[in-house]
PDB file of C-alpha atoms in Angstrom:
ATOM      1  CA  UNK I   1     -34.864 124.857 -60.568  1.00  0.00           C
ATOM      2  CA  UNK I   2     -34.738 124.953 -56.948  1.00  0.00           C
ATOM      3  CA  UNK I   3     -32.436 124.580 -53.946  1.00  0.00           C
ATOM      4  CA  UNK I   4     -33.553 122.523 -51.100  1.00  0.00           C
ATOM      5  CA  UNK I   5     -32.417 123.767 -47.815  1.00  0.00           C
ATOM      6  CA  UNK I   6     -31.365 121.256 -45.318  1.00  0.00           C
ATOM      7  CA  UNK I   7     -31.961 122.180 -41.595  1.00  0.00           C
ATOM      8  CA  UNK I   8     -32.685 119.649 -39.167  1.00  0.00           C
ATOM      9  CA  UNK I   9     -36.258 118.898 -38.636  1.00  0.00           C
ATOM     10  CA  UNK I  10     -37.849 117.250 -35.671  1.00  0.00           C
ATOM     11  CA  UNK I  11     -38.525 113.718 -37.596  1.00  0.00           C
ATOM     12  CA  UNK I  12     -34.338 114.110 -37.533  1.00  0.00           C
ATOM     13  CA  UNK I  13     -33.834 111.918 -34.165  1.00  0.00           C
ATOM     14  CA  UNK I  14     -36.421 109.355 -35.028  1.00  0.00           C
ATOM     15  CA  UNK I  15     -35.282 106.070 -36.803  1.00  0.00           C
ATOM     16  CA  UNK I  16     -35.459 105.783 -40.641  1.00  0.00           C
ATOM     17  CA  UNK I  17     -38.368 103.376 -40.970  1.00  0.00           C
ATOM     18  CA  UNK I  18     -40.433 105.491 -38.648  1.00  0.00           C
ATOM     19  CA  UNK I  19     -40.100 108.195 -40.786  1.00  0.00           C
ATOM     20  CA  UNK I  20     -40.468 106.235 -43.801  1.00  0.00           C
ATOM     21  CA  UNK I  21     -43.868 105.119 -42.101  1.00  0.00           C
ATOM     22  CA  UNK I  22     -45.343 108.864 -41.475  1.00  0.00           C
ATOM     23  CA  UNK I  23     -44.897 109.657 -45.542  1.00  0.00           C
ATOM     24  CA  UNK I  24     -47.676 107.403 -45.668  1.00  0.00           C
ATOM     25  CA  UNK I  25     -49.989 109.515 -43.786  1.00  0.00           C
ATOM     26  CA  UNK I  26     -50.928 112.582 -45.210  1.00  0.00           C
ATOM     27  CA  UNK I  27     -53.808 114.711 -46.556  1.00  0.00           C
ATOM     28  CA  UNK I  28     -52.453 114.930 -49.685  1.00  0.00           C
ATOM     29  CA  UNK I  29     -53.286 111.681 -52.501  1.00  0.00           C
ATOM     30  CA  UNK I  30     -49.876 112.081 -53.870  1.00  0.00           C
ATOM     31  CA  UNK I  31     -46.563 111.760 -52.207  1.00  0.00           C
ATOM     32  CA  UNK I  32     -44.299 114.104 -53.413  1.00  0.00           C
ATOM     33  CA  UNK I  33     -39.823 113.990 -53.588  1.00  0.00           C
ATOM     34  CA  UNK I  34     -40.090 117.274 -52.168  1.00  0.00           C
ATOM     35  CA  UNK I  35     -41.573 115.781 -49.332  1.00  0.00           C
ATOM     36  CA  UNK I  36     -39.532 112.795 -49.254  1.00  0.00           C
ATOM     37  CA  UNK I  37     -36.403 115.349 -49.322  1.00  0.00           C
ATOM     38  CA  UNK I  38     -37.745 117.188 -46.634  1.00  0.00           C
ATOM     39  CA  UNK I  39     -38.788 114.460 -44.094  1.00  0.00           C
ATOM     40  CA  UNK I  40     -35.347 113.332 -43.936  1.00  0.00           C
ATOM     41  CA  UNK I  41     -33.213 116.236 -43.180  1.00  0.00           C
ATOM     42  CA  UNK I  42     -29.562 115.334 -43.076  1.00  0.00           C
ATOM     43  CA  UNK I  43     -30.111 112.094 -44.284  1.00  0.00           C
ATOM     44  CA  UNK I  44     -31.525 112.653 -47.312  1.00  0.00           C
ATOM     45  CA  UNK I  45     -28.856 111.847 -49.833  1.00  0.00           C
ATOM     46  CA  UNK I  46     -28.807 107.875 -48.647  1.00  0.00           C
ATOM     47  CA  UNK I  47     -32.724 108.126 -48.241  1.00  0.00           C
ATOM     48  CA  UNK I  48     -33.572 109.578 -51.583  1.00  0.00           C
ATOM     49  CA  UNK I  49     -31.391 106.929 -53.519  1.00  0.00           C
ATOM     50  CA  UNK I  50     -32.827 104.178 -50.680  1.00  0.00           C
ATOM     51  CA  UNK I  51     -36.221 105.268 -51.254  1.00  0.00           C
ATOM     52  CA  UNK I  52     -36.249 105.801 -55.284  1.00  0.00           C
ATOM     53  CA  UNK I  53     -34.533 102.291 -55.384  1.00  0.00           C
ATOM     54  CA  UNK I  54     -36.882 100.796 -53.212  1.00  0.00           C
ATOM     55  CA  UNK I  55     -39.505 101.848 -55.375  1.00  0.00           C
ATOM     56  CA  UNK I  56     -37.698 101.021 -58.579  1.00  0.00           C
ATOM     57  CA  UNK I  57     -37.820  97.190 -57.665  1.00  0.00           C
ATOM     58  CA  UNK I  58     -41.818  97.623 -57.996  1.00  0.00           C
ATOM     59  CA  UNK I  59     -42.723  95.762 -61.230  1.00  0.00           C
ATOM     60  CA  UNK I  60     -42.854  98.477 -63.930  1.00  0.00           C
ATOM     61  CA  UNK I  61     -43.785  98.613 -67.917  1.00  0.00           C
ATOM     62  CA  UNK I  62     -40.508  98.803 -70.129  1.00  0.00           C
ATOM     63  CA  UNK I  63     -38.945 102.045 -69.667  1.00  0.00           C
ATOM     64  CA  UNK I  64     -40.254 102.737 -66.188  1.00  0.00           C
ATOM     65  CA  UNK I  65     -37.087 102.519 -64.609  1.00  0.00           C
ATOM     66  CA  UNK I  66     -35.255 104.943 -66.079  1.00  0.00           C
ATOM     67  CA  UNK I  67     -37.633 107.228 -64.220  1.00  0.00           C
ATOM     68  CA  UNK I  68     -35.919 106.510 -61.072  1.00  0.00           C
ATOM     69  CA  UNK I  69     -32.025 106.487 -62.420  1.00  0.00           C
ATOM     70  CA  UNK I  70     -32.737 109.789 -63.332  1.00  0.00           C
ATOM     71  CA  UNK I  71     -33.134 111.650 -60.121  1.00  0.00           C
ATOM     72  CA  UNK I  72     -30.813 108.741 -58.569  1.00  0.00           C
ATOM     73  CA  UNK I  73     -27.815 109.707 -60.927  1.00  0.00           C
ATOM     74  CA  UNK I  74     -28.206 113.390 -59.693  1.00  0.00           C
ATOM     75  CA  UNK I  75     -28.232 112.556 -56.004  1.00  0.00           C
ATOM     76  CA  UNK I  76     -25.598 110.581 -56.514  1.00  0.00           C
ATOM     77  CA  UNK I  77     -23.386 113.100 -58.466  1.00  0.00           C
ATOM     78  CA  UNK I  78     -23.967 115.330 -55.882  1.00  0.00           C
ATOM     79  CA  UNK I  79     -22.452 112.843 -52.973  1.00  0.00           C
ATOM     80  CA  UNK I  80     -19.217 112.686 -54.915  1.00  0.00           C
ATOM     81  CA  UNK I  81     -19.135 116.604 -55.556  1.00  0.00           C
ATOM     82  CA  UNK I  82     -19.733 116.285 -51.568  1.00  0.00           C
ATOM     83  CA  UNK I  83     -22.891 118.583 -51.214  1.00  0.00           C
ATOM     84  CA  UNK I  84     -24.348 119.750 -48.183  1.00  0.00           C
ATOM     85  CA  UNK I  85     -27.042 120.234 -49.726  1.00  0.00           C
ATOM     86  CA  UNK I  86     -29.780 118.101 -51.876  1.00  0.00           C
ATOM     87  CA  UNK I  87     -30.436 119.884 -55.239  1.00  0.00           C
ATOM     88  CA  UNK I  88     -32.981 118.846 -57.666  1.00  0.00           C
ATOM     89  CA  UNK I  89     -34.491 120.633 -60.168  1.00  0.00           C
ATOM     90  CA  UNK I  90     -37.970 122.342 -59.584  1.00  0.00           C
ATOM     91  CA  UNK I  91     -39.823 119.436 -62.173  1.00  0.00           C
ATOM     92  CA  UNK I  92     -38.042 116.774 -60.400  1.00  0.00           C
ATOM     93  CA  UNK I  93     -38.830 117.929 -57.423  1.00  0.00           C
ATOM     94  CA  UNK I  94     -43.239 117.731 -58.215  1.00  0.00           C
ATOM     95  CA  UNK I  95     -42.340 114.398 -59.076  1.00  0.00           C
ATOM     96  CA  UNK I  96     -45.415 112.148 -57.399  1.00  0.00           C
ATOM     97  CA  UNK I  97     -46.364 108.494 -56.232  1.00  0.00           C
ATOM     98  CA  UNK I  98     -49.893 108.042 -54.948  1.00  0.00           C
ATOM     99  CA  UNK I  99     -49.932 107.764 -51.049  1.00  0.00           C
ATOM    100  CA  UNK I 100     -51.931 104.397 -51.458  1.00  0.00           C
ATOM    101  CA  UNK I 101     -49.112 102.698 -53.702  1.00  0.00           C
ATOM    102  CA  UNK I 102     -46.626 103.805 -51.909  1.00  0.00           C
ATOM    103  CA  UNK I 103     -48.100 101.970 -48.533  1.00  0.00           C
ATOM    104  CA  UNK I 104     -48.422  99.191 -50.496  1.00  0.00           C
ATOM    105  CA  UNK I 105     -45.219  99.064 -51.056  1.00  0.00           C
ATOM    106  CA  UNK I 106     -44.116  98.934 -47.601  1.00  0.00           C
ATOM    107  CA  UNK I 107     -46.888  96.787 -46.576  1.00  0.00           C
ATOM    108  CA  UNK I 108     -45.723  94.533 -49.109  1.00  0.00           C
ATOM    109  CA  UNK I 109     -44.519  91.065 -48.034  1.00  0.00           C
ATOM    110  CA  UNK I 110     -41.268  90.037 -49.928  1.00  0.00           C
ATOM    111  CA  UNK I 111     -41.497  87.102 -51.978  1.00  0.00           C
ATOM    112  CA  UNK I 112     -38.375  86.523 -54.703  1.00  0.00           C
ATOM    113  CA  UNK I 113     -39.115  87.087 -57.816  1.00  0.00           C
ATOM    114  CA  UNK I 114     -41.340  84.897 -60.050  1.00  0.00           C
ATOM    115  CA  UNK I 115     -38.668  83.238 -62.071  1.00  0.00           C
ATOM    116  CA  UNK I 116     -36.583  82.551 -58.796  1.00  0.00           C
ATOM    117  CA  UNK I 117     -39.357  81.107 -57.600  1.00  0.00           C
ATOM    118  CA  UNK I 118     -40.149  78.287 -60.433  1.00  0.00           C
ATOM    119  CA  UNK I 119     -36.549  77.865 -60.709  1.00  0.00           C
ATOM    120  CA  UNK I 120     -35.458  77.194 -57.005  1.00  0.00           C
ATOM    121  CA  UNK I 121     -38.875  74.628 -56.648  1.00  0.00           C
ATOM    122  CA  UNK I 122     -38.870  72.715 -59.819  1.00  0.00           C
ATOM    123  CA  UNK I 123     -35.609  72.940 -60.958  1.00  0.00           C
ATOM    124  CA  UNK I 124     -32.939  69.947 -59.891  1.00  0.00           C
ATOM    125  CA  UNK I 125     -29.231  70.236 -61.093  1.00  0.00           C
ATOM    126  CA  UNK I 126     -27.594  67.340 -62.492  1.00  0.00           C
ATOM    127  CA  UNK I 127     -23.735  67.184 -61.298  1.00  0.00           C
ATOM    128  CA  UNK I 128     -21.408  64.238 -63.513  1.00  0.00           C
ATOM    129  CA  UNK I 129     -18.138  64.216 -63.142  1.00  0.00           C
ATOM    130  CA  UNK I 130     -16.920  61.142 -65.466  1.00  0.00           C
ATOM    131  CA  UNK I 131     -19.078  58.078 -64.821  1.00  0.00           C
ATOM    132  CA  UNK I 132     -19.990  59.396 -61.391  1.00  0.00           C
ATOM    133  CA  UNK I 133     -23.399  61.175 -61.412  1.00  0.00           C
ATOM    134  CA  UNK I 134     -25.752  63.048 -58.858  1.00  0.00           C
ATOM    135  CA  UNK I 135     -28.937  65.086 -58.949  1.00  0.00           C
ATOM    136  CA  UNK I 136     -29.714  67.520 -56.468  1.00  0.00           C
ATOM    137  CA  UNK I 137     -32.429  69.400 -55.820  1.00  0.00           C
ATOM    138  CA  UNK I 138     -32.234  72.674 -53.727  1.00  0.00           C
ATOM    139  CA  UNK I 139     -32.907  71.752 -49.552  1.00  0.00           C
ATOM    140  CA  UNK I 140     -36.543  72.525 -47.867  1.00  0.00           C
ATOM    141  CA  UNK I 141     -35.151  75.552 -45.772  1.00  0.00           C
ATOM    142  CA  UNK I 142     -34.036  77.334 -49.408  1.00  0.00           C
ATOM    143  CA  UNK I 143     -37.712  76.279 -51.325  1.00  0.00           C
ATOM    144  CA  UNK I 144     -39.117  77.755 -47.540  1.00  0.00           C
ATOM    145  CA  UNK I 145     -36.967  80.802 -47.749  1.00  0.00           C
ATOM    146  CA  UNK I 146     -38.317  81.951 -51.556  1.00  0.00           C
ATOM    147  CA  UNK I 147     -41.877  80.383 -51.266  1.00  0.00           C
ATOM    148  CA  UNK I 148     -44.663  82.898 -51.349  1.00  0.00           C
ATOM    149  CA  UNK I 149     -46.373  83.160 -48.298  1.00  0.00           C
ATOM    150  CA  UNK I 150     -48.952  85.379 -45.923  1.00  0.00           C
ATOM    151  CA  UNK I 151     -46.562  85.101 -43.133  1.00  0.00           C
ATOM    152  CA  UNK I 152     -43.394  86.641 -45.008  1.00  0.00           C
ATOM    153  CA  UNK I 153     -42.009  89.656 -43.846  1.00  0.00           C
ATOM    154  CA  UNK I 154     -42.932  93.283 -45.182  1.00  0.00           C
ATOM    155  CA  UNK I 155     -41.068  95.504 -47.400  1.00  0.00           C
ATOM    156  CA  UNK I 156     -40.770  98.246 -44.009  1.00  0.00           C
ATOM    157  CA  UNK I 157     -40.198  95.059 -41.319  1.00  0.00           C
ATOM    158  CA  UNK I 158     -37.478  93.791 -43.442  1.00  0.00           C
ATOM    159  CA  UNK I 159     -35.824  97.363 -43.302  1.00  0.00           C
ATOM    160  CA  UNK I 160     -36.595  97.442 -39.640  1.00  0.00           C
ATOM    161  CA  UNK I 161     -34.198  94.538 -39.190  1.00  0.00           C
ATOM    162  CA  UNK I 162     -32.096  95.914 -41.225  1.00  0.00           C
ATOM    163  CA  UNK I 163     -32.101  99.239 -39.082  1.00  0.00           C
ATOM    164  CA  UNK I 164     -30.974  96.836 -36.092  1.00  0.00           C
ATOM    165  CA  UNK I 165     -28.048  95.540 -38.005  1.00  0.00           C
ATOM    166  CA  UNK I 166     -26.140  98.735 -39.029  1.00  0.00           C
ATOM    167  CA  UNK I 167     -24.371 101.263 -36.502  1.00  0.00           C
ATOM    168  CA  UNK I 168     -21.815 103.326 -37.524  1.00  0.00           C
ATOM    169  CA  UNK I 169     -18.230 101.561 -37.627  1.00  0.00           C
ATOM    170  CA  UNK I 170     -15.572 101.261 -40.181  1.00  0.00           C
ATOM    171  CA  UNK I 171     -15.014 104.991 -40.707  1.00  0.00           C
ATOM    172  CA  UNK I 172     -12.253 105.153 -43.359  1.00  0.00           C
ATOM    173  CA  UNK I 173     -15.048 103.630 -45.524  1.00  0.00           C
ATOM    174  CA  UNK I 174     -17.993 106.868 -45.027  1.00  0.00           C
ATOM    175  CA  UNK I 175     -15.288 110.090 -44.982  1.00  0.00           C
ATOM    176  CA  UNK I 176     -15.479 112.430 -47.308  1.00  0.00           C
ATOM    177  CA  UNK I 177     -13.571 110.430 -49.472  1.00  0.00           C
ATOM    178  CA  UNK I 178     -15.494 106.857 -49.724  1.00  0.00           C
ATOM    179  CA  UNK I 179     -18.212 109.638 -50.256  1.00  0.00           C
ATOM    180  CA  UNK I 180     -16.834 110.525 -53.923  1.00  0.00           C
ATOM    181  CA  UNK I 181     -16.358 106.623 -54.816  1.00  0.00           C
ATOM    182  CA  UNK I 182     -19.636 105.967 -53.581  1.00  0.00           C
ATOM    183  CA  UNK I 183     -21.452 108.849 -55.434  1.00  0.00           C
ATOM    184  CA  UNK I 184     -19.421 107.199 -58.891  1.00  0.00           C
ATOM    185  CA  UNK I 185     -20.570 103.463 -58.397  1.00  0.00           C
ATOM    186  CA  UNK I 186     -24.138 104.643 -57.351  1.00  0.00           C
ATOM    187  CA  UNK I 187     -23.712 106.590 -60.730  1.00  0.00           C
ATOM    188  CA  UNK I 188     -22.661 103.414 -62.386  1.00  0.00           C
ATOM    189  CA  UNK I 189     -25.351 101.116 -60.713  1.00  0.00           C
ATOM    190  CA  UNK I 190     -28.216 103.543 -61.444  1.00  0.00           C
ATOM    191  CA  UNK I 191     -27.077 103.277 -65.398  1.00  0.00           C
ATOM    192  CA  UNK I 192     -26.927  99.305 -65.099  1.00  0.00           C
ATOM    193  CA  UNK I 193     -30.735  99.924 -63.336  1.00  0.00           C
ATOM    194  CA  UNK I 194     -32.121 101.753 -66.829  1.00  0.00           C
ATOM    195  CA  UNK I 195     -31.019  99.253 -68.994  1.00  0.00           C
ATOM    196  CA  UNK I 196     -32.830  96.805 -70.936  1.00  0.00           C
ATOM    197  CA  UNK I 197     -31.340  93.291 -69.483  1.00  0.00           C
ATOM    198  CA  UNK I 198     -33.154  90.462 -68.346  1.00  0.00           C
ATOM    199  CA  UNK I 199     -33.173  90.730 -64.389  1.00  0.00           C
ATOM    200  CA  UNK I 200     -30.537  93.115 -64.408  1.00  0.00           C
ATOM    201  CA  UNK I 201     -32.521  95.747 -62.939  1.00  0.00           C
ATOM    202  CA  UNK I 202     -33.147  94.295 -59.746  1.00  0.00           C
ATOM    203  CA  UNK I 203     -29.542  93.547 -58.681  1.00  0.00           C
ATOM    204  CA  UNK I 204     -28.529  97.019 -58.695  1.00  0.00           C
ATOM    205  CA  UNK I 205     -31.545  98.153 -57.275  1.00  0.00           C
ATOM    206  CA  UNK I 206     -31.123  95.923 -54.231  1.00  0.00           C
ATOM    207  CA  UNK I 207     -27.032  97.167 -54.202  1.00  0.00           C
ATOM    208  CA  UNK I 208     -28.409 100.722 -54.168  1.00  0.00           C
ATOM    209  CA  UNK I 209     -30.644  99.669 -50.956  1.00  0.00           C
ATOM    210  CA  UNK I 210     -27.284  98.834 -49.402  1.00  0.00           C
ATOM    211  CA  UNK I 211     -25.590 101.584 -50.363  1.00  0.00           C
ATOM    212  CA  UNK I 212     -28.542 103.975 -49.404  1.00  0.00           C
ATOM    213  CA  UNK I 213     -28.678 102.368 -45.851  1.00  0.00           C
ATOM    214  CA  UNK I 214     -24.823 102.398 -44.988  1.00  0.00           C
ATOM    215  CA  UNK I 215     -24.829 106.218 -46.269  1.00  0.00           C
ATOM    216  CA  UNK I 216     -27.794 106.775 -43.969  1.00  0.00           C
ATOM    217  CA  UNK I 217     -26.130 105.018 -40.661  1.00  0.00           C
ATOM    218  CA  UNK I 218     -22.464 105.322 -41.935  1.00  0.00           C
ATOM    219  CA  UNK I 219     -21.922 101.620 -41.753  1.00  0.00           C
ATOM    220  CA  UNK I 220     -18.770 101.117 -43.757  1.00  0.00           C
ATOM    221  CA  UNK I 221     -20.031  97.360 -43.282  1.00  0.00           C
ATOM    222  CA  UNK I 222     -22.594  97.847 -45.533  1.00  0.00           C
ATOM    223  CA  UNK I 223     -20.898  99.944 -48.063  1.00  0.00           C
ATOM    224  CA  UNK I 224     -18.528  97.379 -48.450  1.00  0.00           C
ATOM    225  CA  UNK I 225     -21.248  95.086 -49.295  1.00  0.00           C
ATOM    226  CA  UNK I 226     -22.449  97.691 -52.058  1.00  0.00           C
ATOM    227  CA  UNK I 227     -18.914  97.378 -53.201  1.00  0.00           C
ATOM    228  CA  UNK I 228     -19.333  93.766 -53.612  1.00  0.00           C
ATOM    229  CA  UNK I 229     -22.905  94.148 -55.212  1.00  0.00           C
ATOM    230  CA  UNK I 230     -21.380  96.685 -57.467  1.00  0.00           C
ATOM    231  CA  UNK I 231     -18.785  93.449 -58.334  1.00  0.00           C
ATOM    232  CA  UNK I 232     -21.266  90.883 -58.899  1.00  0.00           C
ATOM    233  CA  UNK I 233     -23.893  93.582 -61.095  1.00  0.00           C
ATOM    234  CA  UNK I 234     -20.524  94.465 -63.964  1.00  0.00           C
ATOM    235  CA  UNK I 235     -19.804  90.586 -63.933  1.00  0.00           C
ATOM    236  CA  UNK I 236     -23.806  89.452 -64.376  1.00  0.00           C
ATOM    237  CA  UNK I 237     -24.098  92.956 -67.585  1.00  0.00           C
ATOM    238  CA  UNK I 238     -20.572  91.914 -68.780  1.00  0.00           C
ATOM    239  CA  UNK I 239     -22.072  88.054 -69.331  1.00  0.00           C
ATOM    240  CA  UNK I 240     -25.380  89.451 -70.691  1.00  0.00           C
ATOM    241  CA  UNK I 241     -23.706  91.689 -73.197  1.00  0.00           C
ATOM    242  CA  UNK I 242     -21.265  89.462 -74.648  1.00  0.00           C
ATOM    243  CA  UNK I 243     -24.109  86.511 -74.879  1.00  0.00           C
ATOM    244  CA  UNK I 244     -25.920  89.000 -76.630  1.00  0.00           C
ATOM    245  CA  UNK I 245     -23.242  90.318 -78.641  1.00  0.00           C
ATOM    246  CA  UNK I 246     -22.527  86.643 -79.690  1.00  0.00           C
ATOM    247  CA  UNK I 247     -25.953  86.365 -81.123  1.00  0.00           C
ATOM    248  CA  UNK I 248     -25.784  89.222 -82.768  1.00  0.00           C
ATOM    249  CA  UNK I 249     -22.772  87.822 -84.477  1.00  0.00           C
ATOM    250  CA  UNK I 250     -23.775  84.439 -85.100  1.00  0.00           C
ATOM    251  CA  UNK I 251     -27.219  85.828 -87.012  1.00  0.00           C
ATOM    252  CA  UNK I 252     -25.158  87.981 -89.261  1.00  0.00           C
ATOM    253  CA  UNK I 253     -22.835  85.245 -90.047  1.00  0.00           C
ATOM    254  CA  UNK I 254     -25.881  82.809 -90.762  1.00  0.00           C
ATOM    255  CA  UNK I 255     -27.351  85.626 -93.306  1.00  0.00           C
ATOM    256  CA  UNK I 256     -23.994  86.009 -94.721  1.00  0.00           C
ATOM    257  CA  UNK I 257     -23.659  82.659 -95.304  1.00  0.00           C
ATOM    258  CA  UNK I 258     -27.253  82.797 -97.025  1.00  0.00           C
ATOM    259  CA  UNK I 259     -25.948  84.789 -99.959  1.00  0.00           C
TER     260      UNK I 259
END
């Protein structure tokens, strides 16, 4: 196990995505957390969870994500004991990505997700209301904004623009307190992240972005929008669960009634 010391270093003054851009370069194949940690300085409670989040959204075989709560639960625990310092233990800490992937992933252009895709461009939704009835298919702008295209933004230009909305205001929401509520949900959302529902890992991964960008710039706007995500991630597991659960119930009753 190891204790990572936290003094500032000189990539401290530049802006988040620049550093996030230098990780990329490096003689080393594989991009260690230690160096992640590291880069980041002072920041690096909010950029660990942004960054293992970030890379948790990449498409991964079943199980795969629970790789990244891991090390995200810990960070977080440690914002609401309200550490100075980022401790991980010494395995955790050799943890790797290959430098190549993980340029990829920033390089990335973002496209929704496959199913949103389909759904939003071939799907119309029939609205009745008595004998009064109206189909409607989603507007051009919407089918333009989740289309798949060369031109879309990248993964690192989309947090650029994101680095342009956030200052620091609303400080009541980023004290030491918000800081113990915050570690808790990111606790909570990283769970939600490992389990095995249907889309329900990216929602809390994309809350987690929000939440690891307002800890970064103390932007109590955008920690209460991880509040909200937090909201609409319990309403979306609760829903899953009990459909599930009502399966569950309504096979054992068929087998029941079998015998």
């Amino acid at each position: 196990m190891t204790l990572v010391s936290m003094p500032v270093p000189p990539d401290e003054n530049r802006t988040f995505s620049d550093v996030l851009e230098a990780l990329g370069h490096g003689d080393d194949p594989k991009l260690t957390l230690r160096e992640m940690v590291e880069a980041f300085g002072e920041r690096g409670f909010g950029a660990v969870i942004l960054m293992l989040s970030l890379m948790a959204l990449l498409p991964w075989p079943p199980g795969g994500k629970a790789v990244f709560s891991v090390p995200i639960i810990l960070i977080a625990a440690e914002l609401a004991l309200q550490r100075d310092k980022v401790w991980l233990p010494r395995w955790l800490m050799k943890a790797t990505i290959g430098r190549d992937t993980y340029k990829k992933l920033l390089s990335s252009h973002f496209a929704a997700p496959r199913w949103l895709r389909r759904w939003v461009l071939l799907t119309e939704v029939q609205l009745r209301f008595g004998r009064w009835s109206a189909r409607y298919g989603f507007s051009d702008w919407v089918r333009q904004a989740v289309r798949k295209r060369p031109d879309s933004p990248t993964t690192l230009g989309l947090l650029r623009r994101a680095e342009r909305l956030t200052r620091p205001r609303l400080p009541v929401m980023t004290g030491e307190a918000a800081d113990v509520v915050i570690g808790v949900t990111c606790i909570l959302l990283a769970m939600m992240m490992a389990l095995p529902v249907p889309f329900g890992d990216a929602l809390p991964g994309l809350t987690l972005v929000i939440f690891g960008l307002g800890i970064i710039q103390r932007d109590g706007v955008f920690i209460l929008g991880g509040l909200v995500g937090t909201g609409v991630c319990g309403v979306y597991v609760a829903l899953v669960w009990t459909t599930v659960v009502a399966i569950v119930h309504g096979v054992a009753h068929w087998f029941g009634a079998l015998f």
